[in-house]
Amino acid sequence: MDKLKEDFLQQAIRVNHAGEYGAICIYSGQKFVLKNKPIINEIIKMEQQEKKHLDYFNHKIREHKVRPTVLLPVWYVLGTSLGIATAIMGGKAAMACTAAIEEVIGEHYKEQISQLDDGELKENISKFCDEELEHKEIAIEHEAENALGYHILSSIIKTGCKTAIYLSKLI
Ligand SMILES: [Fe+2]
Ligand SMILES: [Fe+2]
């Protein structure tokens, strides 16, 4: 494989690994706060899928000897805090957080799919991308858009998520 392609592959695996890790941190923060609410079942289902996504990228990290991002501890703190904070604002705000994140991740995965030529990796990312977009739909169905201050909350989270993607590719 030529150097440019290898670099792209390494970067793609690093950033996806970081994203799936962050997703689990967010959901675990939300679970902690919303454990007695009916919405918990949806959160658990989505988190279980994220765990499968993370397992896959953990495997890819080893297979391609990718260095994980140095920012994992930062994503742990920020992801968990974001999960807790949105859940404290209520179930709808927690869903607004999911809708915003999954929209950005969906776009990120679609862009990657168009650039990758590794069949197996591409296939798995396509499957994950569909699941992320399903999470977004679940969030919308559970009234994400009715959260107080939805537009501002959503735009702050999207900007944060895009910044996290940018940084996780770099370092
Ligand atoms: Fe995921
Ligand atoms: Fe997701």
PDB file of C-alpha atoms in Angstrom, residues 18-164:
ATOM      1  CA  ALA A  18     -12.029   7.883  19.122  1.00  0.00           C
ATOM      2  CA  GLY A  19     -15.603   8.619  18.014  1.00  0.00           C
ATOM      3  CA  GLU A  20     -16.995   5.261  19.059  1.00  0.00           C
ATOM      4  CA  TYR A  21     -15.169   5.547  22.370  1.00  0.00           C
ATOM      5  CA  GLY A  22     -16.642   9.021  22.894  1.00  0.00           C
ATOM      6  CA  ALA A  23     -20.137   7.765  22.034  1.00  0.00           C
ATOM      7  CA  ILE A  24     -19.937   5.150  24.769  1.00  0.00           C
ATOM      8  CA  CYS A  25     -18.783   7.806  27.265  1.00  0.00           C
ATOM      9  CA  ILE A  26     -21.774   9.997  26.373  1.00  0.00           C
ATOM     10  CA  TYR A  27     -24.257   7.138  26.688  1.00  0.00           C
ATOM     11  CA  SER A  28     -22.788   5.944  29.970  1.00  0.00           C
ATOM     12  CA  GLY A  29     -23.114   9.485  31.365  1.00  0.00           C
ATOM     13  CA  GLN A  30     -26.739   9.604  30.214  1.00  0.00           C
ATOM     14  CA  LYS A  31     -27.465   6.139  31.606  1.00  0.00           C
ATOM     15  CA  PHE A  32     -26.164   7.161  35.002  1.00  0.00           C
ATOM     16  CA  VAL A  33     -28.639  10.059  35.234  1.00  0.00           C
ATOM     17  CA  LEU A  34     -31.637   8.508  33.454  1.00  0.00           C
ATOM     18  CA  LYS A  35     -31.430   5.011  34.914  1.00  0.00           C
ATOM     19  CA  ASN A  36     -34.987   5.098  36.293  1.00  0.00           C
ATOM     20  CA  LYS A  37     -36.630   6.727  33.274  1.00  0.00           C
ATOM     21  CA  PRO A  38     -38.449   4.835  30.491  1.00  0.00           C
ATOM     22  CA  ILE A  39     -36.016   6.262  27.895  1.00  0.00           C
ATOM     23  CA  ILE A  40     -33.219   4.185  29.443  1.00  0.00           C
ATOM     24  CA  ASN A  41     -34.121   1.186  27.252  1.00  0.00           C
ATOM     25  CA  GLU A  42     -33.465   3.142  24.066  1.00  0.00           C
ATOM     26  CA  ILE A  43     -30.191   4.448  25.460  1.00  0.00           C
ATOM     27  CA  ILE A  44     -29.038   0.948  26.400  1.00  0.00           C
ATOM     28  CA  LYS A  45     -29.886  -0.412  22.933  1.00  0.00           C
ATOM     29  CA  MET A  46     -27.908   2.348  21.222  1.00  0.00           C
ATOM     30  CA  GLU A  47     -24.995   1.941  23.611  1.00  0.00           C
ATOM     31  CA  GLN A  48     -24.822  -1.792  22.858  1.00  0.00           C
ATOM     32  CA  GLN A  49     -24.420  -1.029  19.158  1.00  0.00           C
ATOM     33  CA  GLU A  50     -21.705   1.518  19.955  1.00  0.00           C
ATOM     34  CA  LYS A  51     -19.863  -1.173  21.898  1.00  0.00           C
ATOM     35  CA  LYS A  52     -19.827  -3.381  18.805  1.00  0.00           C
ATOM     36  CA  HIS A  53     -18.540  -0.450  16.758  1.00  0.00           C
ATOM     37  CA  LEU A  54     -15.786   0.194  19.289  1.00  0.00           C
ATOM     38  CA  ASP A  55     -14.841  -3.505  19.435  1.00  0.00           C
ATOM     39  CA  TYR A  56     -14.393  -3.484  15.685  1.00  0.00           C
ATOM     40  CA  PHE A  57     -12.118  -0.422  15.714  1.00  0.00           C
ATOM     41  CA  ASN A  58     -10.168  -1.817  18.670  1.00  0.00           C
ATOM     42  CA  HIS A  59      -9.490  -4.829  16.470  1.00  0.00           C
ATOM     43  CA  LYS A  60      -8.510  -2.587  13.517  1.00  0.00           C
ATOM     44  CA  ILE A  61      -6.179  -0.582  15.764  1.00  0.00           C
ATOM     45  CA  ARG A  62      -4.274  -3.783  16.544  1.00  0.00           C
ATOM     46  CA  GLU A  63      -4.431  -5.163  13.022  1.00  0.00           C
ATOM     47  CA  HIS A  64      -3.000  -2.007  11.424  1.00  0.00           C
ATOM     48  CA  LYS A  65      -0.825  -1.040  14.393  1.00  0.00           C
ATOM     49  CA  VAL A  66      -2.533   2.342  14.659  1.00  0.00           C
ATOM     50  CA  ARG A  67      -1.634   4.616  17.546  1.00  0.00           C
ATOM     51  CA  PRO A  68      -4.915   5.642  19.237  1.00  0.00           C
ATOM     52  CA  THR A  69      -5.440   9.374  19.638  1.00  0.00           C
ATOM     53  CA  VAL A  70      -3.656  10.871  22.650  1.00  0.00           C
ATOM     54  CA  LEU A  71      -6.953  12.640  23.362  1.00  0.00           C
ATOM     55  CA  LEU A  72      -8.826   9.561  24.668  1.00  0.00           C
ATOM     56  CA  PRO A  73      -8.678  10.761  28.309  1.00  0.00           C
ATOM     57  CA  VAL A  74     -10.005  14.150  27.166  1.00  0.00           C
ATOM     58  CA  TRP A  75     -12.869  12.504  25.247  1.00  0.00           C
ATOM     59  CA  TYR A  76     -13.602  10.431  28.340  1.00  0.00           C
ATOM     60  CA  VAL A  77     -14.039  13.526  30.513  1.00  0.00           C
ATOM     61  CA  LEU A  78     -15.847  15.638  27.920  1.00  0.00           C
ATOM     62  CA  GLY A  79     -18.019  12.784  26.623  1.00  0.00           C
ATOM     63  CA  THR A  80     -19.127  11.665  30.065  1.00  0.00           C
ATOM     64  CA  SER A  81     -19.772  15.289  31.119  1.00  0.00           C
ATOM     65  CA  LEU A  82     -21.794  15.951  27.987  1.00  0.00           C
ATOM     66  CA  GLY A  83     -23.852  12.822  28.647  1.00  0.00           C
ATOM     67  CA  ILE A  84     -24.487  13.753  32.253  1.00  0.00           C
ATOM     68  CA  ALA A  85     -25.243  17.419  31.502  1.00  0.00           C
ATOM     69  CA  THR A  86     -27.714  16.741  28.693  1.00  0.00           C
ATOM     70  CA  ALA A  87     -29.430  13.980  30.723  1.00  0.00           C
ATOM     71  CA  ILE A  88     -29.819  16.347  33.687  1.00  0.00           C
ATOM     72  CA  MET A  89     -31.555  18.749  31.289  1.00  0.00           C
ATOM     73  CA  GLY A  90     -33.995  15.888  30.619  1.00  0.00           C
ATOM     74  CA  GLY A  91     -34.690  12.955  28.318  1.00  0.00           C
ATOM     75  CA  LYS A  92     -35.472  15.235  25.361  1.00  0.00           C
ATOM     76  CA  ALA A  93     -32.155  17.091  25.733  1.00  0.00           C
ATOM     77  CA  ALA A  94     -30.335  13.750  25.975  1.00  0.00           C
ATOM     78  CA  MET A  95     -32.013  12.761  22.707  1.00  0.00           C
ATOM     79  CA  ALA A  96     -31.132  16.149  21.175  1.00  0.00           C
ATOM     80  CA  CYS A  97     -27.505  15.365  22.015  1.00  0.00           C
ATOM     81  CA  THR A  98     -27.740  11.987  20.256  1.00  0.00           C
ATOM     82  CA  ALA A  99     -29.448  13.509  17.208  1.00  0.00           C
ATOM     83  CA  ALA A 100     -26.720  16.164  16.861  1.00  0.00           C
ATOM     84  CA  ILE A 101     -23.814  13.752  17.343  1.00  0.00           C
ATOM     85  CA  GLU A 102     -25.200  11.094  15.012  1.00  0.00           C
ATOM     86  CA  GLU A 103     -25.872  13.623  12.276  1.00  0.00           C
ATOM     87  CA  VAL A 104     -22.224  14.717  12.331  1.00  0.00           C
ATOM     88  CA  ILE A 105     -20.930  11.128  12.620  1.00  0.00           C
ATOM     89  CA  GLY A 106     -23.205  10.040   9.772  1.00  0.00           C
ATOM     90  CA  GLU A 107     -21.713  12.761   7.537  1.00  0.00           C
ATOM     91  CA  HIS A 108     -18.211  11.870   8.677  1.00  0.00           C
ATOM     92  CA  TYR A 109     -18.720   8.178   7.848  1.00  0.00           C
ATOM     93  CA  LYS A 110     -20.301   8.957   4.466  1.00  0.00           C
ATOM     94  CA  GLU A 111     -17.323  11.106   3.526  1.00  0.00           C
ATOM     95  CA  GLN A 112     -14.926   8.339   4.585  1.00  0.00           C
ATOM     96  CA  ILE A 113     -16.840   5.660   2.683  1.00  0.00           C
ATOM     97  CA  SER A 114     -16.453   7.709  -0.506  1.00  0.00           C
ATOM     98  CA  GLN A 115     -12.674   7.884   0.006  1.00  0.00           C
ATOM     99  CA  LEU A 116     -11.862   4.338   1.162  1.00  0.00           C
ATOM    100  CA  ASP A 117     -11.116   1.434  -1.127  1.00  0.00           C
ATOM    101  CA  ASP A 118     -10.547  -1.276   1.500  1.00  0.00           C
ATOM    102  CA  GLY A 119     -13.654  -3.464   0.940  1.00  0.00           C
ATOM    103  CA  GLU A 120     -14.042  -4.980   4.395  1.00  0.00           C
ATOM    104  CA  LEU A 121     -13.450  -1.712   6.253  1.00  0.00           C
ATOM    105  CA  LYS A 122     -15.755   0.150   3.907  1.00  0.00           C
ATOM    106  CA  GLU A 123     -18.513  -2.433   4.349  1.00  0.00           C
ATOM    107  CA  ASN A 124     -18.348  -2.242   8.134  1.00  0.00           C
ATOM    108  CA  ILE A 125     -18.279   1.552   8.182  1.00  0.00           C
ATOM    109  CA  SER A 126     -21.330   1.590   5.891  1.00  0.00           C
ATOM    110  CA  LYS A 127     -23.174  -0.667   8.325  1.00  0.00           C
ATOM    111  CA  PHE A 128     -22.151   1.501  11.291  1.00  0.00           C
ATOM    112  CA  CYS A 129     -23.159   4.635   9.385  1.00  0.00           C
ATOM    113  CA  ASP A 130     -26.665   3.190   8.872  1.00  0.00           C
ATOM    114  CA  GLU A 131     -26.875   2.377  12.583  1.00  0.00           C
ATOM    115  CA  GLU A 132     -25.763   5.903  13.573  1.00  0.00           C
ATOM    116  CA  LEU A 133     -28.457   7.359  11.347  1.00  0.00           C
ATOM    117  CA  GLU A 134     -30.973   5.001  12.974  1.00  0.00           C
ATOM    118  CA  HIS A 135     -29.881   6.380  16.350  1.00  0.00           C
ATOM    119  CA  LYS A 136     -30.597   9.839  15.031  1.00  0.00           C
ATOM    120  CA  GLU A 137     -34.093   8.717  13.946  1.00  0.00           C
ATOM    121  CA  ILE A 138     -34.736   7.131  17.366  1.00  0.00           C
ATOM    122  CA  ALA A 139     -33.700  10.409  19.008  1.00  0.00           C
ATOM    123  CA  ILE A 140     -36.023  12.437  16.783  1.00  0.00           C
ATOM    124  CA  GLU A 141     -38.876   9.988  17.493  1.00  0.00           C
ATOM    125  CA  HIS A 142     -38.250  10.572  21.200  1.00  0.00           C
ATOM    126  CA  GLU A 143     -38.796  14.299  20.808  1.00  0.00           C
ATOM    127  CA  ALA A 144     -35.209  15.526  20.541  1.00  0.00           C
ATOM    128  CA  GLU A 145     -36.502  18.556  18.663  1.00  0.00           C
ATOM    129  CA  ASN A 146     -38.797  19.494  21.549  1.00  0.00           C
ATOM    130  CA  ALA A 147     -35.897  19.908  23.984  1.00  0.00           C
ATOM    131  CA  LEU A 148     -35.671  23.359  25.485  1.00  0.00           C
ATOM    132  CA  GLY A 149     -33.179  25.436  23.451  1.00  0.00           C
ATOM    133  CA  TYR A 150     -32.908  22.646  20.864  1.00  0.00           C
ATOM    134  CA  HIS A 151     -31.306  24.735  18.104  1.00  0.00           C
ATOM    135  CA  ILE A 152     -28.588  26.277  20.230  1.00  0.00           C
ATOM    136  CA  LEU A 153     -27.892  22.997  22.047  1.00  0.00           C
ATOM    137  CA  SER A 154     -27.725  21.120  18.772  1.00  0.00           C
ATOM    138  CA  SER A 155     -25.401  23.622  17.125  1.00  0.00           C
ATOM    139  CA  ILE A 156     -23.012  23.710  20.113  1.00  0.00           C
ATOM    140  CA  ILE A 157     -22.829  19.895  20.186  1.00  0.00           C
ATOM    141  CA  LYS A 158     -22.323  19.641  16.414  1.00  0.00           C
ATOM    142  CA  THR A 159     -19.472  22.166  16.545  1.00  0.00           C
ATOM    143  CA  GLY A 160     -17.890  20.287  19.456  1.00  0.00           C
ATOM    144  CA  CYS A 161     -18.229  16.975  17.641  1.00  0.00           C
ATOM    145  CA  LYS A 162     -16.666  18.353  14.433  1.00  0.00           C
ATOM    146  CA  THR A 163     -13.784  19.791  16.459  1.00  0.00           C
ATOM    147  CA  ALA A 164     -13.273  16.420  18.162  1.00  0.00           C
TER     148      ALA A 164
END
